[in-house]
Amino acid sequence: MMKLRLFLVNSLLWISISLAQQGGGMWIPTELNESEMKQMGMKISAKDIFNPNAPSIKDAIAHFGGGCTSEVISSNGLLLTNHHCGYGQIQSHSTLENDYLKNGFWAMNNSEELPNKGLTATFIVDIKDVTDKILQGVSGEMNEEQRQQFVKSNIEIISKNVVKEAYQDVFIRPFYKGNKYYQFITETYKDVRLVGAPPSAIGNFGMDTDNWSWPRHTGDFSLFRIYADKNNKPAEYSENNVPYKPKHFLPISIKGVKEGDFTFVFGFPGTTDEYLPAIALDQTIKTINPSRIGIRDVALKILSDKMRKDDATRIKYASKYARISNAWKKWRGESLGLTKSEAVKLRQDYETEFNKRVNTKPEWKSSYGNLIKDLNELYTTNESYEIAEIYFDEAIYRNSETFRIALMMQNLLNAKGTAEFDGMKQRYINSLKGLYKDYDADLDQEVSLALIDLYKKNVPVEFLPENAIHINSSTFENSVLTGKQKINGVSISQDVEKAFANNEVLISTLENDPLVQEIGLILKAYEEKVSPKYTAIENQLAQLQRTYMKAQLEVFSDKKFFPDANSTLRVTYGKVDGYKPEDKPRYAAQTYLDGVIAKYIPGDYEFDLPQKLIDMEKSKDYGIYGEGKKKNAKMPVNFIASNHTTGGNSGSPALDKDGNLIGLNFDRVWEGTMSDLHYDASICRNIMVDARYILYIIDKFAGAGYLLNEMKIVK
Ligand code: ARG
Ligand code: ASP
């Protein structure tokens, strides 16, 4: 009897754990499933993670510059994030003589730390469900636009009346596709200084080749420090500011991880779309991703051919190339993962079950009976508009620099004679200065001509300009935007300020410029023939998806749903777990420094290494950070787990059962990137830098061991 009961309890436990693991999830920190987390091994409580009334782990987590995540790891406001999150700041302080990207940077005391204009760190003070207030007065009779207007004005009113301190901010966001609303009180620190960064050969080791893949060997971290005014409150940069005293900072554990260990990741995931109908997943695999990938294939091939041949081009285009290839590689992995996990079929089965349940209740049947059918119809209508949208975005706006400049100039011409003109002009001068700094006219012309060919070929003809597109190499030769023709006596790529000095000259030159004219026609066709219909369909889809979400919450009341990511603070949890790609043997969950050395290619642009690290590996002196002793000592580098993460989770801490930092999240495995649309525990893994590697690099490689004195190391 006893045995049977135990067996039952165990198997029930197993079912609930595997269900959780199966589903992934990015949970609102005020609504954690504490018992499930404890079953999986967590020793702390949900209140230790999030408590608005007493110090808790959330007080150590900051949104970094509004994009990545970062965490406080000392009593003096020391802030840890990824190298690729601090990249812009590291780059901005770099010069030819002091190339911090190449050689790394380490402040040896507070006075050497470098201020970063515009960089912020935002903490979450409190989270509150305000759904009732926001949706009060919303009625079923409203059309989508009326509803949006109504909700918007409710949000404004409620935000204005929130009781908070003067130095705090408030925002309200929709969750569950607009079925719920949450209010966030935040504190944003504005003086965040660079403390340290390893050389790129460590911080971005493996670059694009290793990006989105496992096994991985990257020390993707950098260090900053938050400064506050003398009352410890947010303040603009000032020499008189002092290191911030956090309510809580994360202790760092060097006890190490092993397969099966409980971990959770706490951060700011950006965007996911986990509740799409099967047809949308199918379109993603068959048309949407192939279109985006096809466009970027062409751009990347042209860029990489020239980058390989010419060092100057490589330097100019390295970060643009990385940006374009990052999403390109992600989409390829996503399609592979969706296919391999039969996501469409699973979603269809889910819809069948949904309809079956809906049919059991008359009131469900009348409200939700046609949902799947309506969604299918709308997605079918939307497909050609979606494709046109993607081509405009990818081929005209994102991947051709010259076309993007032409779009800006069109915008400027449209503001001619209005009060906005001068302000807009100044903003464009600033962004063009940056753009032209790393611009190669011939290379971008080659990319742009290839992209416009694709545009002509693949955008449905009814969406193209009436008199066709006439862009060829002479359009580029005869344009001021490429710098090949002068404007106001100078080449725009050499002196934007002077080129734009005289409004009359500027306007008449732009109006007569062949590229501005051609792109203007493409834009006009897009604005007349694509975007109004596309926006209308998107609005209808938003409404249907909101109802579908509401229906799922009711119909599957036995299932726990997490809201899609929306750049707000979330907790995801999982276990340290290896991974088996289709055609390869299973990979262990941990990589080591000997694997870094195995990938080493002297002088290579992705796999070169600092000599010092090679020597350090040989000596096997890993101090307190390594695993094993003497000859058998190993230095852990990266590890993976089944935490459900996405873009924005970069820089998020991975914490252990006791709430200590054990890793720094920075990436996902390739096919696992489908987790933005469909999470599958057998494939989806997040990738983290092992905390021990971070400390080892700071202490032994950089000689900045003084920083460890302010941390709390758990041995
Ligand atoms: N794939 C990761 C993310 O989406 C890391 C990107 C940075 N690294 C790179 N080689 N591009 O952001
Ligand atoms: N690398 C991503 C980031 O920068 C994280 C991810 O997409 O897994 O946020």
XYZ file of C-alpha atoms and ligand atoms in Angstrom:
736
model
C 0.000 0.000 0.000
C 2.708 2.381 1.119
C 4.738 1.496 -1.928
C 1.838 2.000 -4.290
C 1.065 5.419 -2.801
C 4.669 6.437 -3.167
C 4.687 5.213 -6.714
C 1.551 7.211 -7.472
C 2.927 10.359 -5.860
C 6.167 9.942 -7.762
C 4.505 9.436 -11.082
C 2.148 12.370 -10.535
C 5.150 14.458 -9.658
C 6.858 13.290 -12.791
C 3.871 14.139 -14.948
C 3.598 17.663 -13.580
C 7.324 18.258 -13.909
C 7.476 16.954 -17.432
C 4.423 19.016 -18.357
C 6.170 22.114 -17.104
C 9.361 21.170 -18.875
C 7.416 20.395 -22.004
C 5.749 23.768 -22.083
C 8.595 26.105 -21.254
C 7.291 29.464 -20.152
C 8.296 33.010 -19.239
C 6.401 33.794 -16.080
C 5.432 37.081 -14.471
C 7.502 37.166 -11.254
C 4.467 37.955 -9.071
C 2.686 34.821 -10.318
C 5.229 32.037 -10.016
C 4.335 28.393 -9.657
C 6.365 28.038 -6.499
C 5.424 24.436 -5.776
C 6.519 23.310 -9.220
C 9.807 25.181 -8.901
C 10.379 23.541 -5.537
C 9.561 20.124 -6.941
C 12.241 20.720 -9.527
C 14.774 21.503 -6.823
C 14.443 25.151 -5.835
C 15.263 25.816 -2.183
C 14.280 29.506 -1.917
C 10.728 30.843 -2.008
C 8.820 32.890 -4.574
C 8.976 35.815 -2.130
C 12.781 35.632 -2.183
C 12.590 36.146 -5.936
C 10.048 38.948 -6.001
C 8.929 40.993 -3.045
C 7.886 44.640 -3.428
C 8.104 45.218 0.333
C 11.498 43.768 1.217
C 14.804 43.220 -0.573
C 14.536 40.343 -3.028
C 16.399 38.998 -6.024
C 14.494 41.240 -8.444
C 16.258 44.238 -6.885
C 19.475 42.984 -8.479
C 18.026 42.683 -12.010
C 18.171 45.700 -14.351
C 17.007 46.255 -17.916
C 20.270 47.286 -19.616
C 19.804 50.154 -22.066
C 16.236 48.949 -22.621
C 17.400 45.986 -24.738
C 19.475 43.480 -22.796
C 19.400 42.332 -19.174
C 22.063 42.962 -16.499
C 22.470 42.186 -12.804
C 24.124 43.786 -9.786
C 26.867 41.561 -8.361
C 28.356 43.679 -5.594
C 27.410 46.017 -2.769
C 28.941 48.819 -4.872
C 26.660 48.602 -7.888
C 28.924 46.433 -10.057
C 26.814 45.328 -13.018
C 27.294 42.208 -15.153
C 26.000 41.826 -18.721
C 27.097 40.307 -22.038
C 30.007 41.517 -24.139
C 27.600 41.779 -27.088
C 25.258 43.941 -24.962
C 28.044 46.334 -23.946
C 29.525 46.199 -27.449
C 28.352 49.667 -28.517
C 29.845 51.262 -25.397
C 33.121 49.340 -25.650
C 33.342 50.345 -29.318
C 32.568 53.996 -28.587
C 35.532 54.271 -26.220
C 37.855 52.503 -28.649
C 40.407 54.269 -30.824
C 43.195 52.950 -33.021
C 45.669 53.441 -30.143
C 43.322 52.097 -27.458
C 41.368 49.395 -29.225
C 39.284 48.054 -26.317
C 37.294 45.792 -28.617
C 40.472 44.082 -29.727
C 42.516 44.193 -26.515
C 39.902 44.454 -23.801
C 39.554 47.156 -21.171
C 39.961 47.043 -17.404
C 39.545 49.955 -15.023
C 41.947 49.405 -12.145
C 40.033 51.729 -9.812
C 36.785 53.748 -9.783
C 38.392 56.808 -11.350
C 39.307 54.848 -14.486
C 35.728 53.767 -15.181
C 34.279 55.259 -18.376
C 30.915 57.118 -18.492
C 28.423 56.272 -21.256
C 26.062 58.950 -22.436
C 22.494 57.691 -22.777
C 23.102 54.284 -21.176
C 20.522 53.370 -18.518
C 19.821 50.610 -15.982
C 16.176 50.164 -14.978
C 14.951 48.283 -11.905
C 11.394 47.077 -11.334
C 9.985 48.319 -8.028
C 6.500 46.815 -8.239
C 4.161 44.968 -10.593
C 0.374 45.140 -10.333
C -2.509 43.620 -12.281
C -4.636 46.597 -13.401
C -6.796 44.750 -15.937
C -10.102 45.768 -14.354
C -9.248 49.466 -14.425
C -7.934 49.434 -17.978
C -10.780 47.431 -19.483
C -13.493 49.221 -17.535
C -15.988 50.560 -20.052
C -14.678 48.504 -22.984
C -17.644 46.935 -24.722
C -18.173 44.268 -27.326
C -19.733 46.817 -29.683
C -16.512 48.777 -30.122
C -14.537 48.159 -33.280
C -10.821 47.511 -32.935
C -9.770 51.117 -33.451
C -12.302 52.441 -30.939
C -11.181 49.845 -28.457
C -7.524 50.746 -28.923
C -8.289 54.444 -28.441
C -10.319 53.733 -25.342
C -7.664 51.511 -23.778
C -4.975 54.053 -24.620
C -6.780 56.840 -22.840
C -7.503 54.622 -19.820
C -3.793 53.807 -19.650
C -2.934 57.504 -19.718
C -5.392 58.355 -16.964
C -4.412 55.471 -14.687
C -0.668 56.096 -15.201
C -1.072 59.739 -14.285
C -2.803 58.897 -11.010
C -0.358 56.283 -9.790
C 1.114 57.063 -6.384
C 4.901 56.945 -6.690
C 8.103 58.801 -5.821
C 9.238 61.664 -8.057
C 12.310 59.706 -9.211
C 10.210 56.707 -10.254
C 8.427 56.009 -13.552
C 5.357 54.012 -14.462
C 4.208 52.127 -17.517
C 1.296 49.807 -18.300
C 1.484 46.969 -20.852
C -0.961 44.495 -22.366
C -0.514 40.784 -21.594
C -2.222 37.695 -23.008
C -2.929 39.587 -26.268
C -4.738 42.371 -24.436
C -6.831 40.219 -22.116
C -4.828 41.479 -19.152
C -2.907 44.637 -18.254
C -0.068 45.073 -15.759
C 1.389 48.212 -14.262
C 5.124 48.574 -13.569
C 6.793 51.070 -11.246
C 10.435 51.487 -12.211
C 13.635 53.295 -11.202
C 16.034 54.203 -13.993
C 19.687 54.958 -13.220
C 21.379 57.140 -15.818
C 25.022 57.074 -14.841
C 26.340 53.658 -15.858
C 30.103 53.361 -16.390
C 32.223 50.790 -18.180
C 34.410 48.805 -15.777
C 35.785 45.953 -17.805
C 35.565 43.893 -20.968
C 37.652 40.970 -22.195
C 39.188 41.149 -25.680
C 36.750 40.173 -28.455
C 38.831 37.051 -29.015
C 37.357 35.890 -25.670
C 34.104 37.902 -25.456
C 33.032 37.077 -29.009
C 35.148 33.970 -29.628
C 33.755 31.991 -32.586
C 31.722 34.994 -33.771
C 29.239 34.267 -36.579
C 30.355 30.681 -37.201
C 29.625 29.632 -33.623
C 26.695 32.019 -33.099
C 23.414 30.176 -32.237
C 25.185 26.881 -31.806
C 26.453 24.365 -29.336
C 29.103 23.317 -28.261
C 30.100 26.888 -27.533
C 33.222 28.478 -26.031
C 32.540 32.196 -25.660
C 33.319 34.466 -22.686
C 30.445 36.771 -23.625
C 30.536 39.145 -20.625
C 31.388 42.723 -19.698
C 31.236 44.746 -16.482
C 29.697 48.126 -15.722
C 28.955 50.080 -12.554
C 25.828 52.022 -11.620
C 26.346 55.437 -10.048
C 23.746 57.346 -8.022
C 23.491 60.728 -6.344
C 24.496 61.086 -2.690
C 21.028 59.871 -1.626
C 21.499 56.704 -3.717
C 18.824 57.931 -6.172
C 18.951 58.060 -10.005
C 20.828 61.067 -11.387
C 22.360 62.217 -14.660
C 26.109 61.685 -14.957
C 28.122 63.756 -12.504
C 31.633 63.527 -11.121
C 30.045 63.787 -7.686
C 27.911 60.677 -8.135
C 28.813 57.679 -6.005
C 28.638 53.902 -6.576
C 25.060 52.672 -6.182
C 24.141 50.678 -3.064
C 21.669 48.018 -4.174
C 18.869 46.615 -2.033
C 20.131 43.208 -3.093
C 23.058 41.891 -5.134
C 23.645 38.379 -6.454
C 26.169 36.166 -4.672
C 28.221 34.177 -7.182
C 28.531 30.440 -6.667
C 31.637 28.606 -7.830
C 30.285 25.229 -6.723
C 29.645 24.359 -10.370
C 26.728 22.754 -12.188
C 25.846 19.228 -13.164
C 23.202 17.684 -15.414
C 19.765 17.757 -13.820
C 20.451 20.778 -11.595
C 17.595 23.251 -11.209
C 18.264 26.697 -12.706
C 16.193 29.773 -13.319
C 16.794 32.782 -15.551
C 15.544 36.198 -14.511
C 15.405 38.959 -17.121
C 13.672 40.965 -19.809
C 12.690 38.739 -22.774
C 11.715 40.885 -25.789
C 9.096 39.304 -28.054
C 7.600 35.871 -28.562
C 4.521 34.589 -30.391
C 3.652 31.298 -28.717
C -0.064 31.097 -29.484
C -0.168 31.331 -33.265
C -2.571 29.100 -35.151
C -1.082 26.190 -37.135
C -1.521 28.047 -40.401
C 0.756 30.862 -39.211
C 3.477 28.378 -38.258
C 3.075 26.750 -41.652
C 3.446 30.123 -43.395
C 6.527 30.845 -41.308
C 8.170 27.650 -42.528
C 6.988 27.807 -46.142
C 6.983 31.478 -47.120
C 7.881 33.978 -44.400
C 11.240 32.625 -43.248
C 12.311 31.567 -46.774
C 11.626 35.105 -48.040
C 13.616 36.757 -45.282
C 16.403 34.188 -45.489
C 16.562 34.430 -49.307
C 16.971 38.199 -49.212
C 19.691 38.056 -46.581
C 21.450 35.128 -48.351
C 22.058 37.478 -51.261
C 23.194 40.446 -49.160
C 25.458 38.354 -46.917
C 27.135 36.563 -49.830
C 28.124 39.848 -51.500
C 29.312 41.339 -48.215
C 31.335 38.331 -47.170
C 33.042 37.957 -50.577
C 34.406 41.479 -50.328
C 35.117 41.275 -46.595
C 37.261 38.218 -47.166
C 39.303 39.957 -49.855
C 39.767 43.295 -48.167
C 40.643 44.020 -44.545
C 39.381 47.610 -44.549
C 35.963 46.434 -45.740
C 35.962 43.706 -43.134
C 36.483 46.219 -40.353
C 33.870 48.626 -41.741
C 31.219 45.971 -42.208
C 31.959 43.563 -39.324
C 29.226 44.745 -36.993
C 26.673 45.257 -39.812
C 27.450 41.783 -41.079
C 27.028 40.355 -37.573
C 23.643 42.073 -37.231
C 22.344 40.834 -40.589
C 23.633 37.314 -40.096
C 22.364 37.031 -36.492
C 18.666 37.041 -37.481
C 19.364 35.196 -40.755
C 20.947 32.301 -38.914
C 18.222 32.363 -36.287
C 15.440 32.063 -38.882
C 17.171 29.102 -40.525
C 17.454 27.336 -37.184
C 13.871 28.225 -36.349
C 12.539 26.670 -39.556
C 14.616 23.546 -38.982
C 13.361 23.222 -35.416
C 9.713 23.789 -36.348
C 9.972 21.144 -39.042
C 11.855 18.644 -36.910
C 9.444 18.962 -33.989
C 6.397 18.750 -36.294
C 5.110 21.961 -34.781
C 2.402 22.459 -37.434
C 0.945 19.012 -36.907
C 1.018 19.431 -33.121
C -0.704 22.791 -33.399
C -3.339 21.297 -35.691
C -4.009 18.558 -33.139
C -4.302 21.238 -30.488
C -6.853 23.100 -32.623
C -8.838 19.918 -33.140
C -8.938 19.417 -29.381
C -9.861 23.074 -28.921
C -12.803 22.781 -31.315
C -13.879 19.539 -29.685
C -14.023 21.182 -26.276
C -15.696 24.313 -27.642
C -18.486 22.183 -29.056
C -19.329 20.798 -25.618
C -20.775 24.108 -24.366
C -23.378 26.139 -26.260
C -22.008 29.515 -25.068
C -18.475 28.552 -26.126
C -19.774 27.265 -29.395
C -21.514 30.523 -30.213
C -18.547 32.746 -29.236
C -15.612 30.572 -30.259
C -17.006 28.059 -32.740
C -15.679 29.868 -35.816
C -12.404 31.172 -34.429
C -10.034 28.698 -36.068
C -11.861 28.946 -39.365
C -11.773 32.761 -39.270
C -8.097 32.779 -38.365
C -7.334 30.451 -41.256
C -9.181 32.686 -43.695
C -7.538 35.854 -42.496
C -4.036 34.382 -42.556
C -4.672 33.149 -46.088
C -5.773 36.632 -47.227
C -2.828 38.165 -45.437
C -0.107 36.047 -47.009
C 0.628 38.157 -50.113
C 0.538 41.362 -48.063
C 2.874 39.823 -45.522
C 5.323 38.902 -48.296
C 5.176 42.422 -49.747
C 5.728 43.806 -46.268
C 8.780 41.591 -45.734
C 10.296 42.555 -49.085
C 9.849 46.238 -48.420
C 11.327 45.888 -44.955
C 14.207 43.572 -45.827
C 15.151 44.563 -49.396
C 14.545 48.321 -49.266
C 14.748 49.361 -45.641
C 17.070 47.074 -43.688
C 19.745 45.605 -45.898
C 20.567 48.357 -48.407
C 22.176 51.408 -46.854
C 21.617 53.609 -49.924
C 17.914 52.746 -50.195
C 17.465 53.405 -46.509
C 19.087 56.813 -46.933
C 16.796 57.477 -49.917
C 13.771 56.627 -47.742
C 14.952 59.097 -45.111
C 15.363 61.770 -47.780
C 11.856 61.077 -49.085
C 10.605 61.559 -45.557
C 12.469 64.831 -45.314
C 10.992 66.037 -48.610
C 7.533 65.166 -47.340
C 8.150 67.488 -44.385
C 9.082 70.355 -46.718
C 7.470 73.625 -45.615
C 6.386 72.286 -42.217
C 7.642 73.209 -38.767
C 9.145 69.728 -38.450
C 11.578 70.124 -41.327
C 14.566 71.611 -39.493
C 14.379 69.254 -36.531
C 14.093 66.268 -38.838
C 16.996 67.505 -40.950
C 19.200 67.764 -37.866
C 18.298 64.242 -36.756
C 19.106 62.893 -40.199
C 22.424 64.758 -40.303
C 23.365 62.977 -37.079
C 22.386 59.526 -38.251
C 23.917 60.029 -41.695
C 27.248 60.975 -40.142
C 27.296 57.564 -38.473
C 26.061 55.795 -41.591
C 28.616 57.280 -43.981
C 31.486 56.675 -41.568
C 31.436 52.981 -42.456
C 29.866 53.176 -45.923
C 31.380 51.598 -49.030
C 29.454 53.022 -52.003
C 30.469 50.351 -54.513
C 29.822 47.490 -52.170
C 26.437 48.813 -51.114
C 25.528 49.435 -54.770
C 26.225 45.802 -55.550
C 24.061 44.678 -52.625
C 21.281 47.140 -53.479
C 21.102 46.161 -57.154
C 20.853 42.500 -56.208
C 18.109 43.292 -53.689
C 16.095 45.377 -56.131
C 16.218 42.468 -58.588
C 14.685 40.234 -55.932
C 12.109 42.892 -55.171
C 11.012 43.092 -58.806
C 10.929 39.342 -59.144
C 9.153 38.358 -55.941
C 6.810 41.150 -54.915
C 3.389 40.529 -56.489
C 3.141 42.842 -59.518
C 0.001 44.564 -58.216
C 2.097 45.999 -55.382
C 4.840 47.483 -57.594
C 4.946 51.051 -58.989
C 2.793 51.437 -62.110
C 5.631 52.302 -64.434
C 7.897 49.543 -63.156
C 11.187 50.043 -61.337
C 14.103 51.580 -63.227
C 17.040 51.281 -60.886
C 20.398 50.331 -62.397
C 24.040 51.225 -61.923
C 23.649 54.646 -63.536
C 20.952 55.527 -60.988
C 23.691 55.129 -58.390
C 26.336 56.955 -60.456
C 24.019 59.939 -60.892
C 22.891 60.205 -57.280
C 24.198 62.500 -54.555
C 23.353 59.850 -51.942
C 26.250 57.614 -52.972
C 28.654 60.540 -52.760
C 29.358 60.170 -56.480
C 27.650 63.471 -57.319
C 28.201 66.630 -55.312
C 25.665 68.610 -53.375
C 26.377 72.167 -52.238
C 29.897 71.655 -53.609
C 30.765 68.585 -51.506
C 30.270 64.862 -51.453
C 27.628 63.956 -48.873
C 29.636 61.002 -47.617
C 32.510 63.323 -46.743
C 30.683 66.240 -45.131
C 26.987 65.802 -44.397
C 26.803 69.066 -42.493
C 28.042 71.143 -45.428
C 26.033 69.152 -47.960
C 22.860 69.935 -46.012
C 23.729 73.539 -45.126
C 21.453 75.286 -47.619
C 17.805 74.188 -47.471
C 16.946 75.434 -50.960
C 19.865 73.655 -52.602
C 19.180 70.550 -50.526
C 15.515 70.342 -51.454
C 15.940 70.957 -55.170
C 18.881 68.530 -55.383
C 16.957 65.804 -53.564
C 13.827 66.380 -55.638
C 15.839 65.847 -58.803
C 17.912 62.949 -57.541
C 17.218 59.746 -59.524
C 17.555 57.442 -56.514
C 15.346 59.544 -54.275
C 12.780 59.644 -57.095
C 12.841 55.897 -57.763
C 12.679 54.934 -54.092
C 9.931 57.535 -53.725
C 7.858 55.672 -56.313
C 8.426 52.336 -54.591
C 7.455 53.886 -51.266
C 4.342 55.451 -52.771
C 3.231 52.147 -54.279
C 3.858 50.411 -50.965
C 1.984 53.058 -49.001
C -0.992 53.001 -51.317
C -1.253 49.345 -52.215
C 0.202 47.385 -49.308
C 0.253 49.074 -45.951
C -3.404 50.211 -45.592
C -4.724 46.730 -46.294
C -1.941 45.113 -44.281
C -2.703 47.324 -41.263
C -6.411 46.611 -41.567
C -5.783 42.860 -41.597
C -3.337 43.160 -38.703
C -6.028 44.944 -36.683
C -8.547 42.227 -37.446
C -5.950 39.602 -36.556
C -5.209 41.348 -33.260
C -8.882 41.171 -32.405
C -9.230 37.505 -33.396
C -6.047 36.567 -31.553
C -7.238 38.318 -28.433
C -10.467 36.346 -28.537
C -8.580 33.143 -29.310
C -6.296 33.728 -26.308
C -9.306 34.371 -24.071
C -10.934 31.221 -25.399
C -7.832 29.105 -24.785
C -7.614 30.335 -21.200
C -11.223 29.277 -20.630
C -11.353 26.101 -22.660
C -8.016 24.731 -21.408
C -8.487 25.806 -17.809
C -6.490 22.702 -16.831
C -3.396 24.137 -18.494
C -1.222 27.011 -17.247
C -0.591 29.678 -19.885
C 2.242 32.182 -19.758
C 1.879 35.537 -21.534
C 4.025 36.217 -24.601
C 7.245 38.097 -23.903
C 6.896 41.890 -24.135
C 10.180 43.244 -22.746
C 8.912 43.036 -19.168
C 10.553 41.207 -16.283
C 10.073 37.412 -16.353
C 11.271 34.221 -14.732
C 11.877 31.017 -16.650
C 13.141 27.803 -15.117
C 14.575 24.505 -16.271
C 17.364 22.040 -15.746
C 20.961 21.747 -16.817
C 20.652 19.312 -19.695
C 22.733 18.203 -22.697
C 21.343 18.180 -26.186
C 21.278 15.901 -29.193
C 21.116 17.448 -32.668
C 19.522 15.202 -35.302
C 22.633 14.021 -37.125
C 25.142 14.203 -34.289
C 25.871 12.405 -31.021
C 24.511 13.854 -27.806
C 26.481 16.807 -26.512
C 27.222 17.205 -22.822
C 25.811 20.240 -21.046
C 29.222 21.761 -20.277
C 32.222 22.904 -22.326
C 35.779 23.500 -21.112
C 38.812 25.612 -21.882
C 40.552 22.733 -23.668
C 37.701 22.971 -26.195
C 38.493 26.646 -26.719
C 42.098 25.726 -27.510
C 40.919 22.953 -29.853
C 39.077 25.565 -31.936
C 42.032 27.971 -31.983
C 43.121 29.136 -35.467
C 46.094 31.542 -35.240
C 45.405 34.879 -36.946
C 41.829 33.916 -37.840
C 39.200 36.592 -37.621
C 36.809 34.429 -35.600
C 38.973 31.837 -33.820
C 42.194 33.602 -32.877
C 43.123 33.698 -29.171
C 45.256 35.881 -26.891
C 48.592 34.142 -26.242
C 48.085 34.698 -22.516
C 44.948 32.545 -22.453
C 46.749 29.753 -24.325
C 49.571 29.845 -21.782
C 47.106 29.912 -18.909
C 45.409 26.800 -20.260
C 48.752 25.008 -20.548
C 49.677 25.773 -16.955
C 46.342 24.367 -15.757
C 46.466 26.761 -12.851
C 42.789 27.507 -12.563
C 42.930 28.600 -8.930
C 39.642 28.126 -7.094
C 37.659 28.271 -10.357
C 38.565 24.979 -12.036
C 37.158 21.479 -11.684
C 39.388 18.594 -10.586
C 42.991 18.686 -9.414
C 46.446 19.239 -10.969
C 46.915 17.243 -14.182
C 43.183 16.534 -14.390
C 42.077 20.093 -13.745
C 39.555 21.538 -16.194
C 38.265 25.052 -16.624
C 34.490 25.231 -17.326
C 33.510 27.757 -20.026
C 29.836 27.492 -21.117
C 26.830 25.348 -20.207
C 23.264 24.797 -21.409
C 19.893 24.229 -19.747
C 16.233 24.001 -20.693
C 15.321 27.556 -19.682
C 12.896 29.204 -22.123
C 14.649 32.417 -23.197
C 14.581 34.835 -26.108
C 16.235 38.003 -27.431
C 16.470 40.469 -24.540
C 17.398 37.672 -22.145
C 20.990 38.273 -23.145
C 22.856 39.257 -20.038
C 20.279 37.610 -17.766
C 21.606 35.799 -14.724
C 21.174 32.057 -14.474
C 20.588 31.294 -10.804
C 20.828 28.080 -8.812
C 18.409 26.555 -6.310
C 19.636 29.001 -3.634
C 19.390 32.122 -5.778
C 23.137 32.419 -6.411
C 24.470 33.385 -9.818
C 25.949 30.399 -11.655
C 25.895 31.641 -15.241
C 25.268 34.480 -17.648
C 22.734 33.840 -20.408
C 23.774 34.871 -23.947
C 22.354 32.608 -26.653
C 20.348 29.535 -27.666
C 21.094 26.342 -29.626
C 20.293 26.481 -33.318
C 17.062 24.533 -33.903
C 16.029 25.619 -30.415
C 15.474 29.180 -31.616
C 11.999 28.065 -32.605
C 11.164 28.542 -28.917
C 9.910 32.031 -29.866
C 6.987 30.287 -31.593
C 6.959 26.774 -30.178
C 8.906 25.459 -27.190
C 10.053 21.842 -27.247
C 11.980 20.615 -24.216
C 13.842 18.010 -26.235
C 15.450 20.650 -28.480
C 15.311 24.070 -26.810
C 18.349 25.067 -24.745
C 19.662 28.387 -23.525
C 23.433 28.937 -23.507
C 25.264 30.544 -20.575
C 28.795 31.581 -19.695
C 29.816 29.649 -16.577
C 30.267 32.074 -13.654
C 33.588 30.390 -12.864
C 34.959 31.326 -16.294
C 33.897 34.955 -15.781
C 35.725 35.155 -12.433
C 38.758 33.323 -13.825
C 39.075 35.802 -16.713
C 38.631 38.814 -14.403
C 41.065 37.501 -11.826
C 43.737 35.536 -13.688
C 43.568 36.890 -17.244
C 42.831 40.569 -16.688
C 44.534 40.940 -13.333
C 41.494 42.811 -12.060
C 41.107 40.530 -9.046
C 40.476 43.606 -6.883
C 36.905 43.496 -8.230
C 36.348 40.158 -6.531
C 36.771 41.810 -3.134
C 33.441 43.582 -3.496
C 31.602 40.427 -4.644
C 30.227 37.643 -2.488
C 31.690 34.343 -3.647
C 29.908 31.176 -2.520
C 32.338 28.248 -2.337
N 22.746 35.078 -31.040
C 22.862 35.906 -29.885
C 21.714 36.928 -29.806
O 20.785 36.894 -30.544
C 24.191 36.546 -29.786
C 24.497 37.583 -30.819
C 25.828 38.246 -30.660
N 26.906 37.519 -31.288
C 27.158 37.526 -32.630
N 28.145 36.819 -33.091
N 26.449 38.218 -33.469
O 21.778 38.074 -29.568
N 21.354 36.440 -28.001
C 20.044 36.872 -27.569
C 20.056 38.278 -26.972
O 20.889 39.077 -27.334
C 19.434 35.873 -26.638
C 18.635 34.852 -27.381
O 17.974 35.215 -28.370
O 18.645 33.702 -26.960
O 19.185 38.664 -26.232
